[in-house]
Short mmCIF file of N, CA, C and O in Angstrom, two decimals:
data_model
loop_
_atom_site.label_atom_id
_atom_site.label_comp_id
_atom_site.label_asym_id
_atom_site.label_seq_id
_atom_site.Cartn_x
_atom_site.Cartn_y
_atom_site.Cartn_z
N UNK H 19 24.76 -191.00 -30.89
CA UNK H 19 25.87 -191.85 -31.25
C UNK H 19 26.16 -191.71 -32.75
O UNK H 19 25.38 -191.75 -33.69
N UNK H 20 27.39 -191.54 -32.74
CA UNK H 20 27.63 -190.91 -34.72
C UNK H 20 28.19 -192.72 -34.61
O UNK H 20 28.74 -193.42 -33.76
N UNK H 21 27.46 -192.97 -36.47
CA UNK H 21 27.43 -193.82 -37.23
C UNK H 21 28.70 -193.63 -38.10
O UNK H 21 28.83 -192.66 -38.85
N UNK H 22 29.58 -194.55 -37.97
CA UNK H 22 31.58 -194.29 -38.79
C UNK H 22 31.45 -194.87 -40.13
O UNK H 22 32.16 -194.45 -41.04
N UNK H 23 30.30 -196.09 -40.36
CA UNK H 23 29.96 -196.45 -41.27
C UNK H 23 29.23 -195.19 -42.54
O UNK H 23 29.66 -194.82 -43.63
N UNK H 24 27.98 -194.83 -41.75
CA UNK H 24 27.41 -193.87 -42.60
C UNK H 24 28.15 -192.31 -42.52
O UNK H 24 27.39 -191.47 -43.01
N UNK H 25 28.75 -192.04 -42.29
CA UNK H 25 29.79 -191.24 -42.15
C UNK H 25 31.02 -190.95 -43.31
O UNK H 25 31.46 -190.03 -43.99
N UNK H 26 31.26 -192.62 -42.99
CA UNK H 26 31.93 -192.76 -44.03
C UNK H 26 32.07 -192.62 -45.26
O UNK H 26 32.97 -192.14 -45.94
N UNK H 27 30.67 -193.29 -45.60
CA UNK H 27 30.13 -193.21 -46.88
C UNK H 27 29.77 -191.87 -47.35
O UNK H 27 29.52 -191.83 -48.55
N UNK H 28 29.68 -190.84 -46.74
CA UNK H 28 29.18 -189.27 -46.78
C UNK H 28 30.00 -189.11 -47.13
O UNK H 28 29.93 -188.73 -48.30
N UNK H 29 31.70 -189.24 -46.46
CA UNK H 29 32.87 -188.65 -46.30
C UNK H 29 33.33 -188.33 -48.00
O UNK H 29 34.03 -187.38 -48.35
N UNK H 30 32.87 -189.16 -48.75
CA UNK H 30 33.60 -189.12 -50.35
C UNK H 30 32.88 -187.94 -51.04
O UNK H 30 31.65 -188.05 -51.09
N UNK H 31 33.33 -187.03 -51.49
CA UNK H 31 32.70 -185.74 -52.72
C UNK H 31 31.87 -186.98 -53.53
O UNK H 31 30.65 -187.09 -53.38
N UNK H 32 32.50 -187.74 -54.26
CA UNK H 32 31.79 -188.36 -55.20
C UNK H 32 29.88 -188.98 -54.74
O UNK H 32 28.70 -188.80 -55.04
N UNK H 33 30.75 -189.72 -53.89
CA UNK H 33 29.69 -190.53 -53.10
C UNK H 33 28.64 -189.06 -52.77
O UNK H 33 27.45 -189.22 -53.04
N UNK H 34 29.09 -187.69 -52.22
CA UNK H 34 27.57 -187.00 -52.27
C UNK H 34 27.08 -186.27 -53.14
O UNK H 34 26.06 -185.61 -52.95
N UNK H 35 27.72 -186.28 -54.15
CA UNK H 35 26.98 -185.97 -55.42
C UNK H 35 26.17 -186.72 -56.00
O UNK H 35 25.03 -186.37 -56.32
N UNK H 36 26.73 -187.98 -56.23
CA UNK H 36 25.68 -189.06 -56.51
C UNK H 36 24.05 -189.38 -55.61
O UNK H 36 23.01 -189.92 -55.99
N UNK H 37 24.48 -188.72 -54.19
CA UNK H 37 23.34 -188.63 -53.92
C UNK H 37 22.58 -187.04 -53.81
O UNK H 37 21.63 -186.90 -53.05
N UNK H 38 23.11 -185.85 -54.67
CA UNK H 38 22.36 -184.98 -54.90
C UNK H 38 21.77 -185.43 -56.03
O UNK H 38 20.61 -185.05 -56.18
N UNK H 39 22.32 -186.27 -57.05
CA UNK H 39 22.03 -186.67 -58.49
C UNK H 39 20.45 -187.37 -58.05
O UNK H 39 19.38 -186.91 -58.45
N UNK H 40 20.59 -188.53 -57.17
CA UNK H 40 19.78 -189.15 -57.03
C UNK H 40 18.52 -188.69 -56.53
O UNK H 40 17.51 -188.95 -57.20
N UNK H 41 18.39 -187.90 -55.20
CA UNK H 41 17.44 -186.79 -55.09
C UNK H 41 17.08 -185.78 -55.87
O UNK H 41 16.04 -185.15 -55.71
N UNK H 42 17.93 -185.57 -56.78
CA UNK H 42 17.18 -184.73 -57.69
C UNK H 42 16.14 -185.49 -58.76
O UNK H 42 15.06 -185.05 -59.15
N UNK H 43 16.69 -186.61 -59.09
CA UNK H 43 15.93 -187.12 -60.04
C UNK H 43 15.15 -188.19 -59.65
O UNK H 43 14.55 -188.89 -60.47
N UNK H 44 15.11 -188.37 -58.38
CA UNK H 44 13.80 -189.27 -57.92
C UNK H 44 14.38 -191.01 -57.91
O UNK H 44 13.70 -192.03 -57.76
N UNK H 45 16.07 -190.87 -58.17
CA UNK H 45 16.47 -192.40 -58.18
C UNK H 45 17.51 -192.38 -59.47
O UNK H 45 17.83 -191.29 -59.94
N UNK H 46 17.95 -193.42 -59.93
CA UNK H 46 18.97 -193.25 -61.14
C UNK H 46 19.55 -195.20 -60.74
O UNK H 46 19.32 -196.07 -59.90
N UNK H 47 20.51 -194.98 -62.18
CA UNK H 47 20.90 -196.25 -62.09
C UNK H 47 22.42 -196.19 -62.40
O UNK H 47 22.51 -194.98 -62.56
N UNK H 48 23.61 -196.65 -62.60
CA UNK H 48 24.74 -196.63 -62.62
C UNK H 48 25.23 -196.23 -63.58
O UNK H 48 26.30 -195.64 -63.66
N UNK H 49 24.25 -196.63 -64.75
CA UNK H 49 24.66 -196.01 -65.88
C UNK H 49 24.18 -194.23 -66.18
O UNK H 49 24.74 -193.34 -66.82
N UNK H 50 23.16 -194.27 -65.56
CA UNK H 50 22.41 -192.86 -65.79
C UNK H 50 23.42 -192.02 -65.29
O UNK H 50 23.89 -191.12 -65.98
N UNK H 51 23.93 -192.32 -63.74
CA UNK H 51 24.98 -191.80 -63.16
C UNK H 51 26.30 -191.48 -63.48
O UNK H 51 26.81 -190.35 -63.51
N UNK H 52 26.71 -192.33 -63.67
CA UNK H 52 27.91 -192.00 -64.75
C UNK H 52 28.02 -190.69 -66.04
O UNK H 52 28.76 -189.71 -66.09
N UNK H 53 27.08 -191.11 -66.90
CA UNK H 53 26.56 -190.19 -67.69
C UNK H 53 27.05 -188.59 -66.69
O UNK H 53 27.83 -187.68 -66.97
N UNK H 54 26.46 -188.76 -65.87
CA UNK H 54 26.97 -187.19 -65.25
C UNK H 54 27.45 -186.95 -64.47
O UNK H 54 27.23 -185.87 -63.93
N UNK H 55 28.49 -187.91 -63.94
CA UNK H 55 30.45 -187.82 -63.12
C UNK H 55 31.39 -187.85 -63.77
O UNK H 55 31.35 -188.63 -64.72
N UNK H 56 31.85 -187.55 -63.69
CA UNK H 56 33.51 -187.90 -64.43
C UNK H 56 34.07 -189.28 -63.69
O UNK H 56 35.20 -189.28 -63.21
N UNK H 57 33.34 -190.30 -63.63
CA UNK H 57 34.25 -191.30 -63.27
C UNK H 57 33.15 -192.54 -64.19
O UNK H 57 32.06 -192.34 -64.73
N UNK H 58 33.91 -193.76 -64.06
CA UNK H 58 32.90 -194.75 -65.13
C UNK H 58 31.87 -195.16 -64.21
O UNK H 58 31.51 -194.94 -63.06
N UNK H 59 31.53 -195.89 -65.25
CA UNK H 59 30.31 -196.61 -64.42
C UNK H 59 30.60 -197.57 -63.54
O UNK H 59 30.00 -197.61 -62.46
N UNK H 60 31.45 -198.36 -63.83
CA UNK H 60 32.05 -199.51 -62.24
C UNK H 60 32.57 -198.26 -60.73
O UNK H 60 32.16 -198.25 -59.57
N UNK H 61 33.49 -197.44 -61.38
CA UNK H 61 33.33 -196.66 -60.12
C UNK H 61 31.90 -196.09 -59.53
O UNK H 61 31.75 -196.03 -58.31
N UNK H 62 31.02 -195.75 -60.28
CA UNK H 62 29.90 -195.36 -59.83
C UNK H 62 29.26 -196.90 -59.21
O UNK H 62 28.35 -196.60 -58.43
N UNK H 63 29.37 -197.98 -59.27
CA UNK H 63 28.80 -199.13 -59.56
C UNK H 63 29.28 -199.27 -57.52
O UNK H 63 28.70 -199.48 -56.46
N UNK H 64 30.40 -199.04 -57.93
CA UNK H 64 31.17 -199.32 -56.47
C UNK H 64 30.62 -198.13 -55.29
O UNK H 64 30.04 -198.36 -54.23
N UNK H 65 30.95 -197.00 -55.76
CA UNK H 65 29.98 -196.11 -54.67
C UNK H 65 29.18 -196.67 -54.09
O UNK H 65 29.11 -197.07 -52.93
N UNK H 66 28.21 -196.74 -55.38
CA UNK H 66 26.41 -197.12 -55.06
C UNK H 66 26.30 -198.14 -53.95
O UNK H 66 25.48 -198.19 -53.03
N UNK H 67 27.76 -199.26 -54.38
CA UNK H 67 27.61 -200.34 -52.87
C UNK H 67 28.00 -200.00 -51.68
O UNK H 67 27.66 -200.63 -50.68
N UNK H 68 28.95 -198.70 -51.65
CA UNK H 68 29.31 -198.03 -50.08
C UNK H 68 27.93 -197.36 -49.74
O UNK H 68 27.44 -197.29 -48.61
N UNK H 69 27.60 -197.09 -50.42
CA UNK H 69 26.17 -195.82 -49.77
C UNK H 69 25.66 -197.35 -49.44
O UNK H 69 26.36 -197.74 -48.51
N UNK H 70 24.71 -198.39 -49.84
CA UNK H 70 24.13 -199.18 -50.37
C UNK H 70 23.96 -199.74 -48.95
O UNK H 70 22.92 -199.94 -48.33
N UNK H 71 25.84 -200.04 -48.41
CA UNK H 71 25.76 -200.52 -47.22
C UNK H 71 25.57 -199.73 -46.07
O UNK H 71 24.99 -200.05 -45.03
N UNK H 72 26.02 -198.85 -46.29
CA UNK H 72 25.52 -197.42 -45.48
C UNK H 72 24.29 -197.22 -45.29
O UNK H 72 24.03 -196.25 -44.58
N UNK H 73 23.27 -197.91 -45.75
CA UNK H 73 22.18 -198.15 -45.85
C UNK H 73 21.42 -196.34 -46.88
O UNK H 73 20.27 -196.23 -47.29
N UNK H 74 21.90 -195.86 -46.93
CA UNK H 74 21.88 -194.33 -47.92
C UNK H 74 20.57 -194.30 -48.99
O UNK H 74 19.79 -193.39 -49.26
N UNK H 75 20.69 -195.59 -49.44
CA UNK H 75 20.68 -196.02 -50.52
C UNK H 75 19.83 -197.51 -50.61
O UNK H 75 20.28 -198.52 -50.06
N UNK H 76 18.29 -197.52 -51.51
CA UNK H 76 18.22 -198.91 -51.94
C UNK H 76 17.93 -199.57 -53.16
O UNK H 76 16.92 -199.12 -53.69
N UNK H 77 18.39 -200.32 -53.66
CA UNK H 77 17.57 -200.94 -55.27
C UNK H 77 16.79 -201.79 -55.08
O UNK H 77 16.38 -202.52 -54.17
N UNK H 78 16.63 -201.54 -56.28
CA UNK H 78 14.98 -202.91 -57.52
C UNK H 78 16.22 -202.87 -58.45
O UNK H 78 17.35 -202.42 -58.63
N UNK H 79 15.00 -203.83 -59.00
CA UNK H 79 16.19 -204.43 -60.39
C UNK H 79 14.95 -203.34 -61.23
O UNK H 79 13.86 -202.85 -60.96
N UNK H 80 16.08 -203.35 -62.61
CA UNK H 80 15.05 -202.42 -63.54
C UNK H 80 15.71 -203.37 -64.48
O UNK H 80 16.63 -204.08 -64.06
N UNK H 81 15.37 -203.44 -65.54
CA UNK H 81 15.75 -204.38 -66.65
C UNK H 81 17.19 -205.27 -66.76
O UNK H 81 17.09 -206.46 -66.46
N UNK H 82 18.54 -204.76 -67.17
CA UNK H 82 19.47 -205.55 -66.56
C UNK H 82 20.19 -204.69 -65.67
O UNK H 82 21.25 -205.20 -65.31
N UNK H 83 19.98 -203.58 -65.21
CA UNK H 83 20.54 -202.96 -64.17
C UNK H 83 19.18 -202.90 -62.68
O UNK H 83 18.10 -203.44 -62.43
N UNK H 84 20.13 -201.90 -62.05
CA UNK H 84 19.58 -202.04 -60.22
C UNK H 84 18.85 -200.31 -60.30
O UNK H 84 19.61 -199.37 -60.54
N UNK H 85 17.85 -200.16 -60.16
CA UNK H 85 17.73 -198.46 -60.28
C UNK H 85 18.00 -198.61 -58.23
O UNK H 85 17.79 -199.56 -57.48
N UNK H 86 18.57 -197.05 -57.92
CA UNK H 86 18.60 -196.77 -57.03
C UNK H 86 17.91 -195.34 -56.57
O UNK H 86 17.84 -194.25 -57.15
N UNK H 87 17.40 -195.84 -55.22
CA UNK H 87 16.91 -194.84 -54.76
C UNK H 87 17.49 -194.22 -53.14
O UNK H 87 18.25 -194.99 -52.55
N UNK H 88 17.16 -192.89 -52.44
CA UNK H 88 17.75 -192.55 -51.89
C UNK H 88 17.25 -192.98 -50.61
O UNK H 88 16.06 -193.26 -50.74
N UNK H 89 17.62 -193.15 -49.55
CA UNK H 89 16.86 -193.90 -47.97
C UNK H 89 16.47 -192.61 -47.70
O UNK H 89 17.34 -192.35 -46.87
N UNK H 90 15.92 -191.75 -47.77
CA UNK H 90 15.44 -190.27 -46.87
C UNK H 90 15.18 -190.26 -45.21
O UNK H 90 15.40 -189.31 -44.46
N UNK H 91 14.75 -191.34 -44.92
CA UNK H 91 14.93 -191.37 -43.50
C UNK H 91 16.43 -191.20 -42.95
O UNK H 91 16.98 -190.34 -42.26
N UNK H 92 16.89 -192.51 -43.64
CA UNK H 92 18.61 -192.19 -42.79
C UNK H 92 19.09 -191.10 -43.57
O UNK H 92 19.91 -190.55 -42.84
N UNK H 93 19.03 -190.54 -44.57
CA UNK H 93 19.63 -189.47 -44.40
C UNK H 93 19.43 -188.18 -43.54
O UNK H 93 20.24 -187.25 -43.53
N UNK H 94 18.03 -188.24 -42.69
CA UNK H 94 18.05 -187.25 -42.44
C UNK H 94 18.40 -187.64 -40.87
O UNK H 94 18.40 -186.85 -39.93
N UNK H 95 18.72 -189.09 -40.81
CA UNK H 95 19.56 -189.69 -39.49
C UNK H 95 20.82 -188.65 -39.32
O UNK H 95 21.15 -187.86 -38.44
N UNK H 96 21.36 -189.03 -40.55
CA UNK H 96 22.56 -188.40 -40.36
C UNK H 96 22.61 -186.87 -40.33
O UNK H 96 23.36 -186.33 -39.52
N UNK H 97 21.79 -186.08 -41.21
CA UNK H 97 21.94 -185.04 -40.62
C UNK H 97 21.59 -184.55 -39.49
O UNK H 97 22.05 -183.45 -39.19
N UNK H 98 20.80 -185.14 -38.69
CA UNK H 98 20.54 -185.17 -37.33
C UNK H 98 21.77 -185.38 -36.32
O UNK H 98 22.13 -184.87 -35.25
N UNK H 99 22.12 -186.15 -37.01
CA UNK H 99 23.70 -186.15 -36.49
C UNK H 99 24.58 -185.72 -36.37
O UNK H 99 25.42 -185.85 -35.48
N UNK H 100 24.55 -185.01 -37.39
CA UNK H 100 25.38 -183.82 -37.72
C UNK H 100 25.50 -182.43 -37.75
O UNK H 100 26.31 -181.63 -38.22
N UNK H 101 23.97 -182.35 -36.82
CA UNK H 101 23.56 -180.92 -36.17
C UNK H 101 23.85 -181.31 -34.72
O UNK H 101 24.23 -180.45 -33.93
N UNK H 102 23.65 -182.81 -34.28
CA UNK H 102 24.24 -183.08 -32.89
C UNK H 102 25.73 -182.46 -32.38
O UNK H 102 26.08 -182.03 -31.29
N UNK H 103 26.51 -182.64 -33.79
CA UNK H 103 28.23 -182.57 -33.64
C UNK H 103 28.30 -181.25 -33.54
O UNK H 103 29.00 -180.67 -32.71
N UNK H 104 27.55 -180.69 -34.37
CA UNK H 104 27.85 -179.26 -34.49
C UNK H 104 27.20 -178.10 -33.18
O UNK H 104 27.67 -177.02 -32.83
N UNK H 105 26.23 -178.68 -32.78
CA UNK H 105 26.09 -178.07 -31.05
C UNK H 105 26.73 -178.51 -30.04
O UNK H 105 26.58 -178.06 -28.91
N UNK H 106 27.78 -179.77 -30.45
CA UNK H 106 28.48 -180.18 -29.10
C UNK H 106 29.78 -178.81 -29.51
O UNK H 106 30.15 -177.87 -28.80
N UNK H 107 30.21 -179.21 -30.93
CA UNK H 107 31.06 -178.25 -30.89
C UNK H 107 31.16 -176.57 -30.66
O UNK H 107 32.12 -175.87 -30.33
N UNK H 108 29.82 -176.24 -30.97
CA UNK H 108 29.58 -175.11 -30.47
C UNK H 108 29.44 -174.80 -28.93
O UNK H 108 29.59 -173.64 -28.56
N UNK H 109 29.17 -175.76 -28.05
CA UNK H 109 29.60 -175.50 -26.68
C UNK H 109 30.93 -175.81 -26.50
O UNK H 109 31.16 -175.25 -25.43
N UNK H 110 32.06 -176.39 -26.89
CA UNK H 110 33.19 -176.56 -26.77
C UNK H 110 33.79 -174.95 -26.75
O UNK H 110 34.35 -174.26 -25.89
N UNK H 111 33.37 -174.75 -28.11
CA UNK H 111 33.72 -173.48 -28.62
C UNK H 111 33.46 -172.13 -27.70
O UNK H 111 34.16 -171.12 -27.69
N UNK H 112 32.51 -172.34 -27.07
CA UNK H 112 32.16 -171.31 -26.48
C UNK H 112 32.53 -171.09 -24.51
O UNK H 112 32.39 -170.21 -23.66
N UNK H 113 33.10 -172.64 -24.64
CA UNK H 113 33.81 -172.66 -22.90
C UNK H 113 35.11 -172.36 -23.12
O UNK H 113 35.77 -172.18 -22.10
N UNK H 114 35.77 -172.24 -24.36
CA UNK H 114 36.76 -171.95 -24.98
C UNK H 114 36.79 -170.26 -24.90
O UNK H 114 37.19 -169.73 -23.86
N UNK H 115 36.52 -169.76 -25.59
CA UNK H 115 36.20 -168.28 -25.32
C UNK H 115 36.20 -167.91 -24.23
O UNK H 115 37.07 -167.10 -23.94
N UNK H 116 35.35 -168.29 -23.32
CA UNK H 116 35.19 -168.04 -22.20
C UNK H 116 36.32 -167.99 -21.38
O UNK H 116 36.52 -167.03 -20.65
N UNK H 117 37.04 -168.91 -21.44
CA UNK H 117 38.48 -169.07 -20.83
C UNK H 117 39.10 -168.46 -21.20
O UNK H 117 39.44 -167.68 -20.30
N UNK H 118 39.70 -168.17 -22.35
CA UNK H 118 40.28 -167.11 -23.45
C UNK H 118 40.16 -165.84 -22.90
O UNK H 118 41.16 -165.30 -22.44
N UNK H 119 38.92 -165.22 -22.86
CA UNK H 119 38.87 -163.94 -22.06
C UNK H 119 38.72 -164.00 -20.72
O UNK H 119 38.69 -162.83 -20.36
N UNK H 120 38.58 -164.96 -19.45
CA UNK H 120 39.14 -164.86 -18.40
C UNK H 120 40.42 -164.50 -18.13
O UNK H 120 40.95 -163.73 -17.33
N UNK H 121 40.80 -165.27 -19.01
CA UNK H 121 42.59 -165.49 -18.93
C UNK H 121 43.16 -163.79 -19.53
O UNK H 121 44.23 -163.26 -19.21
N UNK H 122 42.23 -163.28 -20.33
CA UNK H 122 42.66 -161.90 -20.90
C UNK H 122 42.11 -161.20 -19.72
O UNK H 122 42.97 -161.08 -18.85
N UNK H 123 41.30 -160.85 -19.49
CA UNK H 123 41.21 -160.25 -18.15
C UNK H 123 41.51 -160.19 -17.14
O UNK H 123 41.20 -159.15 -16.55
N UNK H 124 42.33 -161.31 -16.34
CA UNK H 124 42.86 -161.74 -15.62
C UNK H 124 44.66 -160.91 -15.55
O UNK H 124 45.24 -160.26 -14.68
N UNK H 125 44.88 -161.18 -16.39
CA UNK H 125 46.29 -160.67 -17.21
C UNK H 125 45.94 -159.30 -17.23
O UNK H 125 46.50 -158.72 -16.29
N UNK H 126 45.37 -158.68 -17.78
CA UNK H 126 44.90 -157.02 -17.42
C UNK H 126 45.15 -156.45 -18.84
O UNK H 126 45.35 -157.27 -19.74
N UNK H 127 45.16 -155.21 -19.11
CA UNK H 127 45.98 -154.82 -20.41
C UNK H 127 47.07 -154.90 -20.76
O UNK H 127 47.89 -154.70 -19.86
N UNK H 128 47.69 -155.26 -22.29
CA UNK H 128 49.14 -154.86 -22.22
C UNK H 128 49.60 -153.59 -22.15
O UNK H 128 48.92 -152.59 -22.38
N UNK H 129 50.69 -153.61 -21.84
CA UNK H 129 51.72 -152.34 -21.98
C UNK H 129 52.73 -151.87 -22.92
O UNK H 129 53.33 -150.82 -22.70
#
């Protein structure tokens, strides 16, 4: 069953950079983040709460900010998920073909 929520939250470039940022460095905080997006820190601030609810994502408080870290389980929910989509579509794909060249064979050569 694909998750529209965590999906969602994938769906943004921004939103998955922030979480290559975050796996790379073992966690980060809004400000750290910023530092290396091109967008401010409230936009980063706001991501952090789509992943956050997406569950992606969890904080601690660190002094007056939230450090965040990455959920590694659900992410690898989702990519589980997303090797699901991609073998449904690969049998789609391939009853597709199949028909494709019935239908060419069927028809015979052109002339």
């Amino acid at each position: 069953m694909i998750d529209d929520e965590l999906w969602s939250a994938i769906g943004d470039p921004t939103r998955r950079r922030m979480l290559d940022l975050l796996l790379a460095a073992g966690g980060g905080t809004a400000t750290s983040l910023s530092e290396q997006l091109p967008v401010t820190r409230q936009a980063v601030a706001k991501h952090l709460g789509v992943l956050d609810r997406a569950g992606l994502v969890h904080s601690t408080p660190s002094g007056r900010e939230r450090r965040y870290i990455v959920d590694e389980l659900r992410l690898a929910r989702a990519i589980d998920q997303l090797s699901d989509v991609t073998r449904s579509w690969d049998r789609r794909l391939q009853r597709i073909k199949r028909i494709a060249e019935a239908i060419q064979q069927a028809e015979g050569p052109e002339a």
